[in-house]
Amino acid sequence: QVQLVESGGGLVQAGGSLRLSCAASGRTFSRYAMGWFRQVPGNGREFVAAISWIGGSAYYVDSVKGRFTISRDNAKNTLYLQMNSLKPEDTAVYYCASTANTMVRIPTQYNYWGQGTQVTVSS
């Protein structure tokens, strides 16, 4: 079993940056692909980014390409999301998740989820 805890959210002005972290427990962290999703009230969880278990492949939703970077440190059991050039439309609760499956853009393919961290971008 994997337990995930996000941190690093907060309030930032448009154009600013934040780095989210996701600390994972469990010895099998390195065997899972990891993803970041976000959710605003009234909507489902939206795929943001994902990274393969060894970090060799990364995937992004078009709206964050060139602004966000996903990375992982398997030695520290930690996943990151560096968010630059933030926009008000990036405001959401951000969740990290892990999956043993290959369809990394689909939330239902993920086995474990964190509790979420709020990101608010003011205009």
PDB file of C-alpha atoms in Angstrom:
ATOM      1  CA  GLN A   1       0.000   0.000   0.000  1.00  0.00           C
ATOM      2  CA  VAL A   2       1.110   3.562  -0.721  1.00  0.00           C
ATOM      3  CA  GLN A   3       0.198   6.626   1.318  1.00  0.00           C
ATOM      4  CA  LEU A   4       0.573  10.052  -0.297  1.00  0.00           C
ATOM      5  CA  VAL A   5       0.786  13.490   1.336  1.00  0.00           C
ATOM      6  CA  GLU A   6       0.880  16.680  -0.736  1.00  0.00           C
ATOM      7  CA  SER A   7       2.377  19.993   0.351  1.00  0.00           C
ATOM      8  CA  GLY A   8       3.479  23.287  -1.150  1.00  0.00           C
ATOM      9  CA  GLY A   9       0.168  24.813  -2.141  1.00  0.00           C
ATOM     10  CA  GLY A  10      -0.758  28.380  -1.344  1.00  0.00           C
ATOM     11  CA  LEU A  11      -1.732  31.776  -2.671  1.00  0.00           C
ATOM     12  CA  VAL A  12       0.347  33.328  -5.429  1.00  0.00           C
ATOM     13  CA  GLN A  13      -0.095  36.162  -7.898  1.00  0.00           C
ATOM     14  CA  ALA A  14      -0.483  35.507 -11.589  1.00  0.00           C
ATOM     15  CA  GLY A  15       2.911  34.954 -13.182  1.00  0.00           C
ATOM     16  CA  GLY A  16       4.361  33.527  -9.998  1.00  0.00           C
ATOM     17  CA  SER A  17       5.632  30.061  -9.181  1.00  0.00           C
ATOM     18  CA  LEU A  18       4.957  27.271  -6.730  1.00  0.00           C
ATOM     19  CA  ARG A  19       6.471  23.844  -6.228  1.00  0.00           C
ATOM     20  CA  LEU A  20       4.225  21.069  -5.022  1.00  0.00           C
ATOM     21  CA  SER A  21       5.632  18.016  -3.299  1.00  0.00           C
ATOM     22  CA  CYS A  22       4.087  14.630  -2.698  1.00  0.00           C
ATOM     23  CA  ALA A  23       5.702  12.450  -0.062  1.00  0.00           C
ATOM     24  CA  ALA A  24       5.010   8.763  -0.431  1.00  0.00           C
ATOM     25  CA  SER A  25       5.286   5.985   2.092  1.00  0.00           C
ATOM     26  CA  GLY A  26       5.731   2.370   1.145  1.00  0.00           C
ATOM     27  CA  ARG A  27       8.624   0.490  -0.308  1.00  0.00           C
ATOM     28  CA  THR A  28       7.126   0.193  -3.778  1.00  0.00           C
ATOM     29  CA  PHE A  29       6.992   3.912  -4.646  1.00  0.00           C
ATOM     30  CA  SER A  30       9.544   3.515  -7.387  1.00  0.00           C
ATOM     31  CA  ARG A  31       7.443   0.847  -9.110  1.00  0.00           C
ATOM     32  CA  TYR A  32       4.456   3.135  -9.693  1.00  0.00           C
ATOM     33  CA  ALA A  33       3.829   5.765 -12.286  1.00  0.00           C
ATOM     34  CA  MET A  34       2.789   8.991 -10.569  1.00  0.00           C
ATOM     35  CA  GLY A  35       0.432  11.739 -11.573  1.00  0.00           C
ATOM     36  CA  TRP A  36      -0.883  15.140 -10.625  1.00  0.00           C
ATOM     37  CA  PHE A  37      -4.561  16.003 -11.011  1.00  0.00           C
ATOM     38  CA  ARG A  38      -6.536  19.085 -10.094  1.00  0.00           C
ATOM     39  CA  GLN A  39     -10.139  19.759  -9.254  1.00  0.00           C
ATOM     40  CA  VAL A  40     -12.335  22.813  -8.911  1.00  0.00           C
ATOM     41  CA  PRO A  41     -15.746  22.705  -7.225  1.00  0.00           C
ATOM     42  CA  GLY A  42     -18.412  21.219  -9.458  1.00  0.00           C
ATOM     43  CA  ASN A  43     -15.946  19.580 -11.822  1.00  0.00           C
ATOM     44  CA  GLY A  44     -14.265  16.208 -11.995  1.00  0.00           C
ATOM     45  CA  ARG A  45     -10.565  15.691 -11.487  1.00  0.00           C
ATOM     46  CA  GLU A  46      -8.520  16.944 -14.417  1.00  0.00           C
ATOM     47  CA  PHE A  47      -5.271  15.329 -15.479  1.00  0.00           C
ATOM     48  CA  VAL A  48      -2.326  17.717 -15.183  1.00  0.00           C
ATOM     49  CA  ALA A  49       0.869  15.679 -15.516  1.00  0.00           C
ATOM     50  CA  ALA A  50       2.265  12.201 -15.056  1.00  0.00           C
ATOM     51  CA  ILE A  51       5.660  10.563 -14.940  1.00  0.00           C
ATOM     52  CA  SER A  52       6.750   6.992 -15.499  1.00  0.00           C
ATOM     53  CA  TRP A  53       8.109   4.899 -12.662  1.00  0.00           C
ATOM     54  CA  ILE A  54      11.745   5.532 -13.559  1.00  0.00           C
ATOM     55  CA  GLY A  55      11.107   9.111 -14.622  1.00  0.00           C
ATOM     56  CA  GLY A  56      12.021   8.587 -18.231  1.00  0.00           C
ATOM     57  CA  SER A  57       8.687   9.698 -19.650  1.00  0.00           C
ATOM     58  CA  ALA A  58       6.542  12.676 -18.711  1.00  0.00           C
ATOM     59  CA  TYR A  59       3.089  13.634 -19.909  1.00  0.00           C
ATOM     60  CA  TYR A  60       1.213  16.935 -19.627  1.00  0.00           C
ATOM     61  CA  VAL A  61      -2.160  18.388 -20.392  1.00  0.00           C
ATOM     62  CA  ASP A  62      -1.788  20.947 -23.174  1.00  0.00           C
ATOM     63  CA  SER A  63      -2.748  23.871 -20.949  1.00  0.00           C
ATOM     64  CA  VAL A  64       0.332  23.453 -18.728  1.00  0.00           C
ATOM     65  CA  LYS A  65       2.964  22.435 -21.278  1.00  0.00           C
ATOM     66  CA  GLY A  66       5.967  24.718 -21.086  1.00  0.00           C
ATOM     67  CA  ARG A  67       4.906  26.038 -17.660  1.00  0.00           C
ATOM     68  CA  PHE A  68       4.775  22.977 -15.386  1.00  0.00           C
ATOM     69  CA  THR A  69       7.423  20.317 -14.869  1.00  0.00           C
ATOM     70  CA  ILE A  70       6.848  16.984 -13.150  1.00  0.00           C
ATOM     71  CA  SER A  71       9.743  15.122 -11.588  1.00  0.00           C
ATOM     72  CA  ARG A  72      10.391  12.446  -9.013  1.00  0.00           C
ATOM     73  CA  ASP A  73      13.144  11.406  -6.644  1.00  0.00           C
ATOM     74  CA  ASN A  74      12.740   7.703  -5.980  1.00  0.00           C
ATOM     75  CA  ALA A  75      15.496   7.746  -3.360  1.00  0.00           C
ATOM     76  CA  LYS A  76      13.420  10.240  -1.354  1.00  0.00           C
ATOM     77  CA  ASN A  77      10.032   8.731  -2.259  1.00  0.00           C
ATOM     78  CA  THR A  78       8.925  12.166  -3.413  1.00  0.00           C
ATOM     79  CA  LEU A  79       7.075  13.517  -6.420  1.00  0.00           C
ATOM     80  CA  TYR A  80       7.255  17.164  -7.473  1.00  0.00           C
ATOM     81  CA  LEU A  81       5.351  19.580  -9.650  1.00  0.00           C
ATOM     82  CA  GLN A  82       7.143  22.816 -10.469  1.00  0.00           C
ATOM     83  CA  MET A  83       4.564  25.349 -11.593  1.00  0.00           C
ATOM     84  CA  ASN A  84       5.754  28.533 -13.298  1.00  0.00           C
ATOM     85  CA  SER A  85       3.910  31.380 -14.997  1.00  0.00           C
ATOM     86  CA  LEU A  86       0.809  30.557 -13.017  1.00  0.00           C
ATOM     87  CA  LYS A  87      -2.556  31.763 -14.255  1.00  0.00           C
ATOM     88  CA  PRO A  88      -5.832  32.307 -12.385  1.00  0.00           C
ATOM     89  CA  GLU A  89      -7.286  29.331 -14.255  1.00  0.00           C
ATOM     90  CA  ASP A  90      -4.713  27.106 -12.533  1.00  0.00           C
ATOM     91  CA  THR A  91      -6.575  27.669  -9.271  1.00  0.00           C
ATOM     92  CA  ALA A  92      -7.695  24.293  -7.934  1.00  0.00           C
ATOM     93  CA  VAL A  93      -7.052  21.605  -5.383  1.00  0.00           C
ATOM     94  CA  TYR A  94      -4.092  19.592  -6.610  1.00  0.00           C
ATOM     95  CA  TYR A  95      -3.834  15.874  -5.911  1.00  0.00           C
ATOM     96  CA  CYS A  96      -1.016  13.424  -6.423  1.00  0.00           C
ATOM     97  CA  ALA A  97      -1.776   9.819  -7.211  1.00  0.00           C
ATOM     98  CA  SER A  98      -0.025   6.583  -8.036  1.00  0.00           C
ATOM     99  CA  THR A  99      -0.867   3.877 -10.510  1.00  0.00           C
ATOM    100  CA  ALA A 100       0.372   0.491 -11.616  1.00  0.00           C
ATOM    101  CA  ASN A 101      -1.492   0.958 -14.881  1.00  0.00           C
ATOM    102  CA  THR A 102      -0.366   2.484 -18.155  1.00  0.00           C
ATOM    103  CA  MET A 103      -3.293   4.817 -18.915  1.00  0.00           C
ATOM    104  CA  VAL A 104      -1.837   7.630 -16.861  1.00  0.00           C
ATOM    105  CA  ARG A 105      -4.210  10.399 -18.018  1.00  0.00           C
ATOM    106  CA  ILE A 106      -7.328   8.722 -16.600  1.00  0.00           C
ATOM    107  CA  PRO A 107      -8.126   9.267 -12.906  1.00  0.00           C
ATOM    108  CA  THR A 108      -9.931   5.960 -12.493  1.00  0.00           C
ATOM    109  CA  GLN A 109      -6.716   4.146 -13.395  1.00  0.00           C
ATOM    110  CA  TYR A 110      -5.029   5.394 -10.229  1.00  0.00           C
ATOM    111  CA  ASN A 111      -4.914   3.263  -7.111  1.00  0.00           C
ATOM    112  CA  TYR A 112      -3.845   5.691  -4.382  1.00  0.00           C
ATOM    113  CA  TRP A 113      -4.536   9.384  -3.817  1.00  0.00           C
ATOM    114  CA  GLY A 114      -3.341  12.090  -1.504  1.00  0.00           C
ATOM    115  CA  GLN A 115      -5.626  14.457   0.379  1.00  0.00           C
ATOM    116  CA  GLY A 116      -4.943  17.415  -1.908  1.00  0.00           C
ATOM    117  CA  THR A 117      -3.377  20.854  -1.534  1.00  0.00           C
ATOM    118  CA  GLN A 118      -5.035  24.130  -2.492  1.00  0.00           C
ATOM    119  CA  VAL A 119      -3.416  26.356  -5.115  1.00  0.00           C
ATOM    120  CA  THR A 120      -4.921  29.801  -5.567  1.00  0.00           C
ATOM    121  CA  VAL A 121      -3.668  32.190  -8.234  1.00  0.00           C
ATOM    122  CA  SER A 122      -4.844  35.779  -7.960  1.00  0.00           C
ATOM    123  CA  SER A 123      -5.115  38.078 -10.958  1.00  0.00           C
TER     124      SER A 123
END
